[in-house]
Every structure is written in structure tokens, then in C-alpha cells.
Short mmCIF file of C-alpha atoms and ligand atoms in Angstrom, two decimals:
data_model
loop_
_atom_site.label_atom_id
_atom_site.label_comp_id
_atom_site.label_asym_id
_atom_site.label_seq_id
_atom_site.Cartn_x
_atom_site.Cartn_y
_atom_site.Cartn_z
CA UNK P 8 1.43 65.35 87.00
CA UNK P 9 -0.48 62.12 88.06
CA UNK P 10 -0.91 58.56 87.35
CA UNK P 11 -4.68 58.80 86.39
CA UNK P 12 -4.51 58.29 82.80
CA UNK P 13 -7.06 57.35 79.84
CA UNK P 14 -6.27 54.28 78.00
CA UNK P 15 -8.50 53.09 75.08
CA UNK P 16 -11.09 55.47 76.37
CA UNK P 17 -11.23 54.34 79.94
CA UNK P 18 -9.70 55.98 82.96
CA UNK P 19 -7.13 54.02 84.98
CA UNK P 20 -5.45 54.76 88.23
CA UNK P 21 -2.00 53.35 87.92
CA UNK P 22 -2.61 49.79 86.73
CA UNK P 23 -6.26 49.65 87.90
CA UNK P 24 -9.37 50.55 85.81
CA UNK P 25 -11.40 53.25 87.80
CA UNK P 26 -14.59 51.53 86.57
CA UNK P 27 -13.66 48.35 88.34
CA UNK P 28 -13.04 50.15 91.70
CA UNK P 29 -16.55 51.96 91.48
CA UNK P 30 -17.95 48.60 90.79
CA UNK P 31 -16.34 46.93 93.81
CA UNK P 32 -16.49 49.92 96.23
CA UNK P 33 -19.52 51.79 95.15
CA UNK P 34 -19.82 55.66 94.53
CA UNK P 35 -19.06 58.29 95.47
CA UNK P 36 -15.56 57.06 96.10
CA UNK P 37 -12.33 58.76 96.48
CA UNK P 38 -9.48 57.02 94.70
CA UNK P 39 -5.89 57.82 95.54
CA UNK P 40 -2.60 56.85 93.64
CA UNK P 41 0.27 56.16 96.00
CA UNK P 42 2.70 56.42 93.09
CA UNK P 43 1.55 59.96 92.58
CA UNK P 44 1.63 60.82 96.19
CA UNK P 45 5.22 59.57 96.39
CA UNK P 46 6.25 61.25 93.27
CA UNK P 47 5.09 64.72 94.49
CA UNK P 48 6.59 64.21 97.75
CA UNK P 49 10.02 63.21 96.18
CA UNK P 50 9.76 66.36 93.71
CA UNK P 51 9.39 68.72 96.74
CA UNK P 52 12.27 66.96 98.43
CA UNK P 53 14.51 66.96 95.46
CA UNK P 54 13.68 70.63 94.52
CA UNK P 55 14.68 71.92 97.91
CA UNK P 56 17.53 69.39 98.61
CA UNK P 57 20.19 72.05 98.80
CA UNK P 58 18.47 73.44 102.16
CA UNK P 59 17.98 69.85 103.63
CA UNK P 60 14.70 71.13 104.73
CA UNK P 61 12.29 69.25 107.07
CA UNK P 62 9.25 68.63 104.94
CA UNK P 63 6.12 68.55 107.07
CA UNK P 64 3.22 67.33 105.05
CA UNK P 65 0.13 69.41 105.99
CA UNK P 66 -2.15 66.69 107.43
CA UNK P 67 -5.34 68.96 107.00
CA UNK P 68 -5.36 68.54 103.30
CA UNK P 69 -5.74 64.60 103.20
CA UNK P 70 -5.54 63.08 106.74
CA UNK P 71 -6.36 59.47 106.22
CA UNK P 72 -3.98 57.67 108.40
CA UNK P 73 -3.01 55.08 105.67
CA UNK P 74 -1.90 58.04 103.52
CA UNK P 75 -0.01 59.51 106.52
CA UNK P 76 1.64 56.19 107.06
CA UNK P 77 2.95 56.12 103.45
CA UNK P 78 4.27 59.63 103.91
CA UNK P 79 5.93 58.86 107.24
CA UNK P 80 7.55 55.90 105.56
CA UNK P 81 9.01 58.21 102.83
CA UNK P 82 10.47 60.29 105.73
CA UNK P 83 8.02 63.09 105.96
CA UNK P 84 7.41 65.12 109.03
CA UNK P 85 3.79 66.58 109.56
CA UNK P 86 2.24 69.92 109.98
CA UNK P 87 -0.81 69.62 112.31
CA UNK P 88 -3.42 72.13 113.42
CA UNK P 89 -5.34 70.31 116.06
CA UNK P 90 -5.09 67.75 118.68
CA UNK P 91 -7.01 65.39 116.37
CA UNK P 92 -4.46 65.81 113.57
CA UNK P 93 -1.64 65.27 116.01
CA UNK P 94 -3.30 62.06 117.05
CA UNK P 95 -3.50 60.87 113.52
CA UNK P 96 0.20 61.69 112.77
CA UNK P 97 1.19 59.86 115.86
CA UNK P 98 -0.99 56.94 114.93
CA UNK P 99 0.71 57.02 111.43
CA UNK P 100 4.07 56.53 113.22
CA UNK P 101 5.35 60.14 113.02
CA UNK P 102 8.45 61.04 114.73
CA UNK P 103 7.09 63.64 117.24
CA UNK P 104 10.25 65.73 116.71
CA UNK P 105 9.26 66.16 113.10
CA UNK P 106 5.78 67.47 113.83
CA UNK P 107 5.00 71.18 113.75
CA UNK P 108 1.88 72.40 115.42
CA UNK P 109 0.12 75.33 113.93
CA UNK P 110 -3.18 77.33 114.51
CA UNK P 111 -4.52 80.48 116.08
CA UNK P 112 -6.51 78.82 118.76
CA UNK P 113 -4.73 75.93 120.47
CA UNK P 114 -6.38 74.93 123.60
CA UNK P 115 -4.48 74.21 126.74
CA UNK P 116 -5.28 70.57 126.34
CA UNK P 117 -3.90 70.54 122.75
CA UNK P 118 -0.68 72.36 124.10
CA UNK P 119 -0.29 69.69 126.72
CA UNK P 120 -0.76 66.75 124.26
CA UNK P 121 1.80 68.51 122.02
CA UNK P 122 4.36 68.93 124.70
CA UNK P 123 3.81 65.54 126.27
CA UNK P 124 4.26 63.89 122.82
CA UNK P 125 7.50 65.83 122.23
CA UNK P 126 6.27 67.95 119.20
CA UNK P 127 9.23 69.51 117.48
CA UNK P 128 7.80 73.09 117.14
CA UNK P 129 4.67 74.93 118.07
CA UNK P 130 3.98 77.81 115.79
CA UNK P 131 2.44 80.58 117.95
CA UNK P 132 0.32 83.23 116.79
CA UNK P 133 -0.41 85.66 119.65
CA UNK P 134 1.05 86.96 122.87
CA UNK P 135 -1.86 85.47 124.71
CA UNK P 136 -0.97 82.08 123.12
CA UNK P 137 2.63 82.33 124.07
CA UNK P 138 1.72 83.00 127.61
CA UNK P 139 -0.67 80.16 127.91
CA UNK P 140 1.93 77.86 126.27
CA UNK P 141 4.57 78.95 128.86
CA UNK P 142 1.99 78.10 131.54
CA UNK P 143 1.34 74.65 130.15
CA UNK P 144 4.96 73.81 129.62
CA UNK P 145 5.55 74.84 133.32
CA UNK P 146 2.98 72.38 134.38
CA UNK P 147 4.26 69.62 132.17
CA UNK P 148 7.83 70.43 133.22
CA UNK P 149 9.40 71.03 129.69
CA UNK P 150 10.73 73.73 127.70
CA UNK P 151 8.54 74.24 124.68
CA UNK P 152 10.12 74.69 121.24
CA UNK P 153 8.25 77.54 119.48
CA UNK P 154 8.23 79.68 116.50
CA UNK P 155 6.21 82.92 116.03
CA UNK P 156 4.06 83.18 112.98
CA UNK P 157 4.46 86.55 111.45
CA UNK P 158 2.58 88.65 108.97
CA UNK P 159 4.77 89.29 106.02
CA UNK P 160 2.21 91.73 104.52
CA UNK P 161 2.21 89.76 101.22
CA UNK P 162 -1.10 89.41 99.33
CA UNK P 163 -0.73 85.98 97.77
CA UNK P 164 -3.56 86.82 95.40
CA UNK P 165 -5.53 83.64 96.12
CA UNK P 166 -9.06 83.16 97.32
CA UNK P 167 -10.19 85.75 100.18
CA UNK P 168 -10.97 82.70 102.38
CA UNK P 169 -7.31 81.26 102.04
CA UNK P 170 -5.30 84.38 102.02
CA UNK P 171 -3.28 84.54 105.26
CA UNK P 172 -0.38 86.95 104.90
CA UNK P 173 -1.96 90.34 105.69
CA UNK P 174 -3.06 92.15 108.80
CA UNK P 175 -6.49 91.85 107.74
CA UNK P 176 -6.47 88.05 108.33
CA UNK P 177 -6.54 86.35 111.71
CA UNK P 178 -3.12 84.68 111.27
CA UNK P 179 0.15 85.66 112.76
CA UNK P 180 1.73 88.63 114.45
CA UNK P 181 2.97 91.97 113.11
CA UNK P 182 6.76 91.95 112.94
CA UNK P 183 7.23 94.33 115.83
CA UNK P 184 5.04 92.42 118.00
CA UNK P 185 6.99 89.34 117.20
CA UNK P 186 10.21 91.01 117.84
CA UNK P 187 9.00 92.20 121.31
CA UNK P 188 7.96 88.84 122.20
CA UNK P 189 11.35 87.16 121.21
CA UNK P 190 13.00 89.98 123.41
CA UNK P 191 10.42 89.37 126.33
CA UNK P 192 10.87 85.51 126.37
CA UNK P 193 14.71 85.43 125.81
CA UNK P 194 15.81 83.21 128.64
CA UNK P 195 12.38 81.90 129.48
CA UNK P 196 12.59 78.58 131.15
CA UNK P 197 9.40 77.45 129.70
CA UNK P 198 9.34 78.56 126.05
CA UNK P 199 12.41 78.44 123.71
CA UNK P 200 11.49 80.70 120.77
CA UNK P 201 13.64 79.26 117.92
CA UNK P 202 12.35 80.78 114.76
CA UNK P 203 9.68 82.34 112.54
CA UNK P 204 6.79 80.95 110.77
CA UNK P 205 5.31 82.12 107.46
CA UNK P 206 2.35 80.82 105.57
CA UNK P 207 0.79 83.32 103.11
CA UNK P 208 -2.08 81.35 101.63
CA UNK P 209 -3.05 78.58 99.47
CA UNK P 210 -2.74 77.93 96.66
CA UNK P 211 -0.14 80.55 95.77
CA UNK P 212 0.87 80.39 92.06
CA UNK P 213 3.53 83.06 92.33
CA UNK P 214 6.88 81.89 93.55
CA UNK P 215 7.86 85.63 94.07
CA UNK P 216 5.29 85.90 96.73
CA UNK P 217 7.30 83.40 98.75
CA UNK P 218 10.55 85.25 97.90
CA UNK P 219 9.08 88.47 99.22
CA UNK P 220 7.63 87.22 102.34
CA UNK P 221 10.87 85.24 103.17
CA UNK P 222 13.06 88.32 102.32
CA UNK P 223 11.06 90.27 104.98
CA UNK P 224 11.32 87.41 107.56
CA UNK P 225 15.14 87.36 106.84
CA UNK P 226 15.36 91.04 107.57
CA UNK P 227 13.63 90.64 110.98
CA UNK P 228 16.08 87.51 111.78
CA UNK P 229 18.88 89.85 110.92
CA UNK P 230 17.52 92.59 113.22
CA UNK P 231 17.06 90.18 115.99
CA UNK P 232 20.63 88.60 115.45
CA UNK P 233 22.05 92.22 115.69
CA UNK P 234 20.25 92.61 119.03
CA UNK P 235 21.90 89.29 120.22
CA UNK P 236 18.69 87.28 119.72
CA UNK P 237 19.63 84.98 116.93
CA UNK P 238 16.88 82.42 115.90
CA UNK P 239 17.83 79.17 114.01
CA UNK P 240 14.55 78.16 112.37
CA UNK P 241 12.51 79.41 109.52
CA UNK P 242 9.21 77.70 108.66
CA UNK P 243 8.18 78.74 105.22
CA UNK P 244 4.78 77.17 105.29
CA UNK P 245 2.93 75.63 102.40
CA UNK P 246 0.51 76.70 99.67
CA UNK P 247 2.46 75.29 96.52
CA UNK P 248 -0.08 74.99 93.74
CA UNK P 249 -1.49 71.92 92.06
CA UNK P 250 -3.00 71.28 88.56
CA UNK P 251 -6.69 71.83 88.54
CA UNK P 252 -7.20 72.70 85.04
CA UNK P 253 -4.25 71.72 82.84
CA UNK P 254 -0.67 72.21 83.79
CA UNK P 255 -1.09 75.80 85.34
CA UNK P 256 0.85 75.25 88.69
CA UNK P 257 4.56 76.21 88.89
CA UNK P 258 6.60 73.15 89.43
CA UNK P 259 8.44 72.45 92.82
CA UNK P 260 11.54 73.35 90.98
CA UNK P 261 10.04 76.85 90.18
CA UNK P 262 9.27 77.50 93.79
CA UNK P 263 12.71 76.43 94.71
CA UNK P 264 14.31 78.53 92.28
CA UNK P 265 12.66 81.64 93.83
CA UNK P 266 13.33 80.42 97.53
CA UNK P 267 16.57 78.51 97.72
CA UNK P 268 18.94 81.31 96.71
CA UNK P 269 17.53 83.36 99.56
CA UNK P 270 18.24 80.58 102.24
CA UNK P 271 21.27 78.67 100.94
CA UNK P 272 23.87 80.73 102.85
CA UNK P 273 21.71 81.38 105.95
CA UNK P 274 22.45 78.41 108.15
CA UNK P 275 18.96 78.13 109.16
CA UNK P 276 16.83 75.06 109.80
CA UNK P 277 14.36 75.24 107.05
CA UNK P 278 10.78 73.64 107.38
CA UNK P 279 8.15 73.35 104.46
CA UNK P 280 4.51 72.54 104.98
CA UNK P 281 3.22 71.34 101.53
CA UNK P 282 -0.29 69.73 101.47
CA UNK P 283 -1.89 70.36 98.26
CA UNK P 284 1.16 70.03 96.12
CA UNK P 285 1.58 66.54 97.25
CA UNK P 286 -1.84 65.20 97.65
CA UNK P 287 -4.31 67.20 95.26
CA UNK P 288 -3.18 65.41 91.97
CA UNK P 289 -2.97 62.11 93.80
CA UNK P 290 -6.71 61.74 94.13
CA UNK P 291 -9.94 61.76 92.16
CA UNK P 292 -13.54 61.64 93.29
CA UNK P 293 -15.56 59.14 91.28
CA UNK P 294 -19.37 59.81 91.16
CA UNK P 295 -22.12 58.27 89.23
CA UNK P 296 -24.99 60.09 87.37
CA UNK P 297 -28.27 59.55 88.99
CA UNK P 298 -30.59 61.84 86.77
CA UNK P 299 -30.45 64.48 84.03
CA UNK P 300 -32.93 67.13 83.64
CA UNK P 301 -33.58 70.42 81.76
CA UNK P 302 -35.39 73.39 83.20
CA UNK P 303 -35.57 75.58 80.12
CA UNK P 304 -32.74 77.72 81.27
CA UNK P 305 -30.20 75.12 82.47
CA UNK P 306 -29.31 71.49 81.88
CA UNK P 307 -28.59 69.66 85.18
CA UNK P 308 -26.68 66.46 85.66
CA UNK P 309 -27.49 65.20 88.97
CA UNK P 310 -24.69 62.78 90.52
CA UNK P 311 -24.35 60.97 93.70
CA UNK P 312 -21.41 63.06 95.02
CA UNK P 313 -22.29 66.44 96.38
CA UNK P 314 -20.71 69.41 98.45
CA UNK P 315 -20.72 67.01 101.20
CA UNK P 316 -17.97 65.01 99.43
CA UNK P 317 -16.29 68.00 97.90
CA UNK P 318 -16.89 71.32 99.02
CA UNK P 319 -14.29 73.24 97.18
CA UNK P 320 -16.56 74.44 94.23
CA UNK P 321 -19.37 75.56 96.53
CA UNK P 322 -17.11 77.28 98.97
CA UNK P 323 -14.37 78.89 97.01
CA UNK P 324 -15.91 78.58 93.34
CA UNK P 325 -13.10 76.39 92.75
CA UNK P 326 -12.58 74.73 89.30
CA UNK P 327 -11.94 71.07 89.21
CA UNK P 328 -11.36 69.25 85.82
CA UNK P 329 -14.26 66.62 85.40
CA UNK P 330 -14.60 64.07 82.68
CA UNK P 331 -16.49 60.75 82.29
CA UNK P 332 -14.55 57.63 83.39
CA UNK P 333 -15.62 55.97 80.19
CA UNK P 334 -14.55 58.79 78.03
CA UNK P 335 -14.82 56.94 74.68
CA UNK P 336 -11.82 57.76 72.55
CA UNK P 337 -11.22 61.32 73.85
CA UNK P 338 -8.16 61.65 75.97
CA UNK P 339 -8.71 65.36 77.13
CA UNK P 340 -6.63 65.44 80.32
CA UNK P 341 -5.32 68.90 79.38
CA UNK P 342 -8.39 70.29 77.77
CA UNK P 343 -9.61 73.52 78.90
CA UNK P 344 -12.89 75.32 77.88
CA UNK P 345 -10.66 77.70 75.80
CA UNK P 346 -10.30 74.92 73.22
CA UNK P 347 -13.66 73.84 71.82
CA UNK P 348 -14.45 70.28 71.36
CA UNK P 349 -17.31 68.94 69.35
CA UNK P 350 -20.28 67.23 70.82
CA UNK P 351 -20.14 68.66 74.35
CA UNK P 352 -23.30 69.82 76.27
CA UNK P 353 -22.99 72.68 78.78
CA UNK P 354 -24.37 71.31 82.05
CA UNK P 355 -24.30 72.06 85.75
CA UNK P 356 -23.03 69.09 87.53
CA UNK P 357 -24.86 69.02 90.89
CA UNK P 358 -25.35 66.76 94.05
CA UNK P 359 -28.38 65.64 95.93
CA UNK P 360 -27.85 68.08 98.86
CA UNK P 361 -30.59 70.55 99.58
CA UNK P 362 -28.73 73.67 98.73
CA UNK P 363 -28.69 75.56 95.46
CA UNK P 364 -24.80 76.08 96.19
CA UNK P 365 -24.36 72.28 95.97
CA UNK P 366 -22.59 72.01 92.70
CA UNK P 367 -19.34 70.34 91.52
CA UNK P 368 -19.27 72.44 88.34
CA UNK P 369 -21.46 75.03 86.64
CA UNK P 370 -21.68 75.97 82.94
CA UNK P 371 -19.38 73.08 82.14
CA UNK P 372 -19.06 71.70 78.66
CA UNK P 373 -19.13 67.82 78.96
CA UNK P 374 -19.88 64.79 76.73
CA UNK P 375 -23.53 63.92 76.93
CA UNK P 376 -24.04 62.03 80.26
CA UNK P 377 -26.71 59.48 81.11
CA UNK P 378 -27.96 57.99 84.31
CA UNK P 379 -25.45 55.32 85.33
CA UNK P 380 -22.39 56.93 83.87
CA UNK P 381 -19.26 57.37 85.96
CA UNK P 382 -17.73 60.74 86.25
CA UNK P 383 -14.28 61.53 87.72
CA UNK P 384 -13.59 64.92 89.46
CA UNK P 385 -9.85 65.27 89.20
CA UNK P 386 -7.36 66.98 91.65
CA UNK P 387 -9.63 66.06 94.47
CA UNK P 388 -6.91 64.48 96.67
CA UNK P 389 -6.42 67.69 98.89
CA UNK P 390 -9.20 69.30 100.82
CA UNK P 391 -11.66 66.85 99.40
CA UNK P 392 -12.37 63.97 101.87
CA UNK P 393 -10.70 66.13 104.74
CA UNK P 394 -13.56 68.64 104.33
CA UNK P 395 -16.26 66.09 103.76
CA UNK P 396 -19.26 66.23 106.17
CA UNK P 397 -22.37 64.33 106.92
CA UNK P 398 -24.72 67.19 106.02
CA UNK P 399 -28.24 65.92 105.05
CA UNK P 400 -27.17 62.86 107.00
CA UNK P 401 -25.24 61.45 104.13
CA UNK P 402 -22.63 58.82 105.23
CA UNK P 403 -19.30 59.79 104.07
CA UNK P 404 -17.69 57.99 101.19
CA UNK P 405 -15.13 55.19 101.05
CA UNK P 406 -11.45 55.97 100.26
CA UNK P 407 -9.36 53.57 98.08
CA UNK P 408 -5.66 53.71 97.73
CA UNK P 409 -4.01 52.00 94.40
CA UNK P 410 -0.43 50.94 95.21
CA UNK P 411 1.77 48.77 93.14
CA UNK P 412 -1.08 47.33 91.08
CA UNK P 413 -3.55 46.66 93.95
CA UNK P 414 -6.44 48.61 95.29
CA UNK P 415 -6.67 48.84 99.07
CA UNK P 416 -9.71 50.04 101.04
CA UNK P 417 -8.27 52.83 103.42
CA UNK P 418 -11.68 53.98 104.60
CA UNK P 419 -14.80 52.15 104.52
CA UNK P 420 -17.98 53.78 103.43
CA UNK P 421 -19.93 55.08 106.45
CA UNK P 422 -23.22 53.41 107.27
CA UNK P 423 -26.45 54.84 108.70
CA UNK P 424 -25.38 53.38 112.08
CA UNK P 425 -22.31 55.73 111.98
CA UNK P 426 -24.40 58.75 111.59
CA UNK P 427 -25.83 58.13 114.96
CA UNK P 428 -22.60 56.58 116.56
CA UNK P 429 -21.99 59.59 118.94
CA UNK P 430 -25.79 60.13 119.75
CA UNK P 431 -27.86 56.87 120.16
CA UNK P 432 -26.06 55.28 123.30
CA UNK P 433 -26.88 58.33 125.30
CA UNK P 434 -29.73 58.16 127.74
CA UNK P 435 -30.99 61.71 126.88
N1 LIG J 516 0.80 75.48 106.56
C1 LIG J 516 -0.26 76.11 107.06
C2 LIG J 516 0.02 76.94 108.29
C3 LIG J 516 -1.53 76.24 106.63
O1 LIG J 516 -2.47 76.91 107.12
C4 LIG J 516 -1.78 75.47 105.48
C5 LIG J 516 -3.03 75.45 104.82
C6 LIG J 516 -0.74 74.68 104.90
C7 LIG J 516 0.38 74.64 105.39
C8 LIG J 516 -1.04 73.70 103.66
O2 LIG J 516 -1.27 74.49 102.57
P1 LIG J 516 -1.26 73.79 101.03
O3 LIG J 516 0.12 73.45 100.80
O4 LIG J 516 -2.01 72.45 101.34
O5 LIG J 516 -1.97 74.68 100.08
N2 LIG J 516 -9.46 74.38 101.93
C9 LIG J 516 -8.61 75.26 101.14
C10 LIG J 516 -7.35 75.42 101.60
C11 LIG J 516 -7.00 75.93 103.05
C12 LIG J 516 -5.62 75.82 103.50
C13 LIG J 516 -5.51 76.10 104.82
N3 LIG J 516 -4.14 75.95 105.30
C14 LIG J 516 -8.76 74.69 99.80
O6 LIG J 516 -9.54 73.73 99.67
O7 LIG J 516 -8.20 75.30 98.88
#
């Protein structure tokens, strides 16, 4: 699952004690394990090897350029959703032909940047966007390689904010509209519609949800082929799960078991866009207890990380396993609240931000915590730092990558001066 393990009551990241990292770099601190990142990338690659897919790591989940460089070196492509993510991927040494560009609202500038860079595929989500892409491609003097994101009408049974496969969500096109666009743009000198794109939500813990949506996309591809409009690419998106509580996520091989049989004889170029399944378990957020207090109805543990460092609990009521870095003799990585442990105290773990929604955990049984104690929030490698903000004018935390026995700072802690960087040189 990951290379964050307790030995003799201390949390280690690979061969480095997390306590030492907190002492050296301060808290709150994101700590990533390069070995875990690589292991999860390889698991995805091996599980789907029969399809020889292009794996495009989803940059949005953890976009530090040094992490992207490690993945590029492993041969990963990249799924980007903005000009900024494209910039990061290119700075990381990505092969532009192995970059796919998604998103419902690409601007003309972003389209131009993607086309000038030679991005391999633009995933288009509306007729209006396709027309705009054709116009920009004409200006740039290239033929854009595109896929149409379709709505497979599959409810992935994930959080309402991250469900994307139904007509009630802003993403994608109904099948009949997509078919119409493939017909209308056949032979266009400016856009080459090569395939279909699916992404039904994230995280999706039911591999069958992929099977159903891919099955529907294949029916559409067959109908188009029968009409002389054969496409050669199917991008099946991301959303593969991670372990937030124990070992609850299907393995890469479970997803592959549901998906590969549908695609093995199809002669399609298959693209996958995993983010969380690669990065989530490869990162922890380390935070220090500042204060504790009781209000008569709740016990609060106030730590130096907040919704500004990890917004998932506040935004999606997401559960992250949390445990002291110096855990004594307990090694509870697989512990869940269903298994009672002695000596725990039920607390709300909250941050310093001025919002009652600022919590990392509510009603959580934890060993007694005192000011100064270090706490690790696990499975924070995806949608953690990438969604961090400076709200309440909190400088964003540092990020450290542990690799082959050594820790490297991959993002320095922001300073107060960083907070004003885009403001204070303006004569306003
Ligand atoms: N491809 C597309 C088109 C996507 O929209 C996403 C995620 C992915 C791939 C990668 O999904 P992953 O494999 O990482 O689950 N902030 C939320 C997740 C939002 C996901 C948005 N799109 C969270 O913290 O759970």
C-alpha cells in the first residue's frame, strides 16, 4: 500500500523517520515517498499491460514539478486540465505527444498553447468548444487531435461533487450529440476527432462502473464505424481508488480484470488517467498539536494544519486515517473505528482557520494528544497540496520527497513575502 510504516513506535517514510523531517523542515509538512509513487505507477502499468495503454498521470491531484519529473522518467504521460498544468508538465520534461488536455472551459489561449506545444489529444466537451478549437487550430496552422468526452449515464456512486458521468453534471456530451459532431467534423482540415473520452468520477470503488461505461462507449464506436466513421482512441479516464481507511480500494488488477477483456480485441489506442491511485497513498501531511481544549460537549485538538493544507474533510466529509507520528507501541495502520482500542479519546482534530468547517477529522478516537505532539494525516498525496490555499493569509506548507534513503525539499515553505508577491510591486 505504501512505504509509511511504524517501526518501534515511530512513523518512518521509507528509511527516514518522519519526526526528523518535521524537525528539519517544520510543520505543517507534506512528505512523499518516491518508492510508493513508483510502485503505484508500475502496478497500474502492469495491470493494464495487455492493452499497452498510454498512462497519463492526472496532474491535478499532485502537481509538484519534481513529482511530475519522477513520473516522466518512469515513462508516464500526463492528463492536464489547464494551461498552468500543461506548463508544469512541459517543465517536467513531458513528451507533448503523451499529454491529454481535458476540461469543460478551455480558453482560446489554452487551446493555442496546447496546439503550439503539440499536445497529443484535446478532450472536447461541447460543440461550442469544438468550433473554437477548429478556429484556433486554423490560426495556428495545425490539425488538432481531439476526442469527444461523452456522458455514459453511469452513476459512479461517489461524492456528488466528484460524480461526472451523468447528464446532471457539467461534463461531456450525450452520445447522440457526440455522434453528430463526429459526422459534422469528418474531413475537417482543422480538427481530427480520433476518439472518445470517459471519466465517470473519482474515486470509483466499483470496477463494474467502468465496464458499463466502456461498454456503452464501445457501442457508440461500433455505430460510428458502421457509418464509416471509425475512431481509433478510447480514453477511459481516471478515478481508480486509494486506501483512506484500511485496504478498502480495489487493486489495479481488479480494475483491469473488469476493463481489459472489453478492450483486448478492439485494436484501440487506450489511454488511462489515474491520479489518486498513484499519488494518494504516496503522501502524508504531518502536523503538530498546538493546543487542546474541552467545551463540555466536545474535545478539540487544534493542530497547525487546516483546511488550507487539506480541504478534503471540509469539502467532501472525506475520511483520512490519522495517527500520532510517535505512536508508542501501537502499529494501527489498518485500524478502523469498528475495532475498539483501549485508551483512545474521541476528539475533533481542527485547524487554526476561522471556519467551523475547518476540521481534519470529527468524532475521531485517537490516543491522547498533547501540545507539541506530531500527527500524520495519511493518504494525503492526492488532492492535498494541489488544493491548498493561502486563505487566512497562511503561507502554504513545504513539500519533501523521500527517495532512496534521502529527503529532498521539493517545495519550500512559503513566506509572508510570498503572500504579497503578486500585489506589493503594483503602484495602485
Ligand atoms: N481524468 C479526469 C478527466 C478527471 O476529471 C480526473 C479528476 C482524473 C482523470 C483523475 O482522477 P483520480 O484518478 O485522481 O481520481 N478533489 C477531489 C477529486 C476531484 C477529481 C477531479 N477529476 C478529491 O479530493 O477527491
